[in-house]
Amino acid sequence: MNELERETLIRLAKKALRELEEAYLRIPDTDNGKAYLFRGKERVRLMLKILEG
């Protein structure tokens, strides 16, 4: 993977994480979707950790 591809993936992952965090805050606690959003946020965080290495 070249540097441009890596930087692009990092930017996309950061944007996805921001959007997931915003959605997570908007969903009521009683909604099961909140668990899916939380798991999605954790997956994106892991991807960022790997990419930023």
Short mmCIF file of N, CA and C in Angstrom, two decimals, residues 1-2 4-5 7 14 16 18-20 23-24 26-28 30 34 40 43 47-48 51-52:
data_model
loop_
_atom_site.label_atom_id
_atom_site.label_comp_id
_atom_site.label_asym_id
_atom_site.label_seq_id
_atom_site.Cartn_x
_atom_site.Cartn_y
_atom_site.Cartn_z
N MET A 1 0.85 -1.17 0.00
CA MET A 1 0.00 0.00 0.00
C MET A 1 0.90 1.24 0.00
N ASN A 2 0.64 2.14 -0.92
CA ASN A 2 1.47 3.34 -0.96
C ASN A 2 0.96 4.37 0.04
N LEU A 4 -0.17 7.44 -0.30
CA LEU A 4 -1.42 8.13 -0.65
C LEU A 4 -2.63 7.28 -0.29
N GLU A 5 -2.57 6.00 -0.59
CA GLU A 5 -3.68 5.10 -0.24
C GLU A 5 -3.86 5.04 1.27
N GLU A 7 -2.98 7.30 3.57
CA GLU A 7 -3.53 8.57 4.06
C GLU A 7 -5.01 8.69 3.74
N LYS A 14 -11.38 8.20 9.89
CA LYS A 14 -11.65 9.26 10.86
C LYS A 14 -13.02 9.88 10.62
N ALA A 16 -15.60 8.38 9.18
CA ALA A 16 -16.59 7.37 9.56
C ALA A 16 -16.75 7.33 11.08
N ARG A 18 -16.26 9.80 13.24
CA ARG A 18 -17.01 10.99 13.65
C ARG A 18 -18.50 10.80 13.41
N GLU A 19 -18.85 10.28 12.22
CA GLU A 19 -20.26 10.08 11.89
C GLU A 19 -20.91 9.04 12.79
N LEU A 20 -20.19 7.97 13.10
CA LEU A 20 -20.72 6.95 14.01
C LEU A 20 -20.91 7.52 15.42
N ALA A 23 -24.04 9.71 15.40
CA ALA A 23 -25.24 8.87 15.35
C ALA A 23 -25.48 8.18 16.68
N TYR A 24 -24.41 7.71 17.31
CA TYR A 24 -24.52 7.03 18.60
C TYR A 24 -25.14 7.95 19.65
N ARG A 26 -27.19 10.38 19.12
CA ARG A 26 -28.58 10.74 18.78
C ARG A 26 -29.58 9.62 19.06
N ILE A 27 -29.13 8.37 19.08
CA ILE A 27 -30.05 7.24 19.23
C ILE A 27 -30.41 7.07 20.70
N PRO A 28 -31.69 6.86 20.99
CA PRO A 28 -32.09 6.65 22.39
C PRO A 28 -31.47 5.39 22.98
N THR A 30 -32.74 3.06 24.60
CA THR A 30 -33.58 1.86 24.52
C THR A 30 -33.50 1.18 23.16
N LYS A 34 -28.10 1.03 19.06
CA LYS A 34 -26.97 1.65 19.74
C LYS A 34 -25.82 0.66 19.92
N GLY A 40 -19.52 -0.84 15.69
CA GLY A 40 -18.96 -0.24 14.49
C GLY A 40 -17.88 0.78 14.83
N ARG A 43 -14.73 -1.04 15.74
CA ARG A 43 -14.04 -1.59 14.55
C ARG A 43 -13.26 -0.51 13.82
N MET A 47 -9.24 -0.15 13.13
CA MET A 47 -8.64 0.09 11.80
C MET A 47 -7.70 1.29 11.84
N LEU A 48 -8.12 2.36 12.51
CA LEU A 48 -7.27 3.55 12.62
C LEU A 48 -5.98 3.24 13.36
N LEU A 51 -3.77 1.39 10.95
CA LEU A 51 -3.26 2.24 9.89
C LEU A 51 -2.24 3.26 10.38
N GLU A 52 -2.50 3.81 11.55
CA GLU A 52 -1.59 4.82 12.07
C GLU A 52 -0.34 4.20 12.70
#
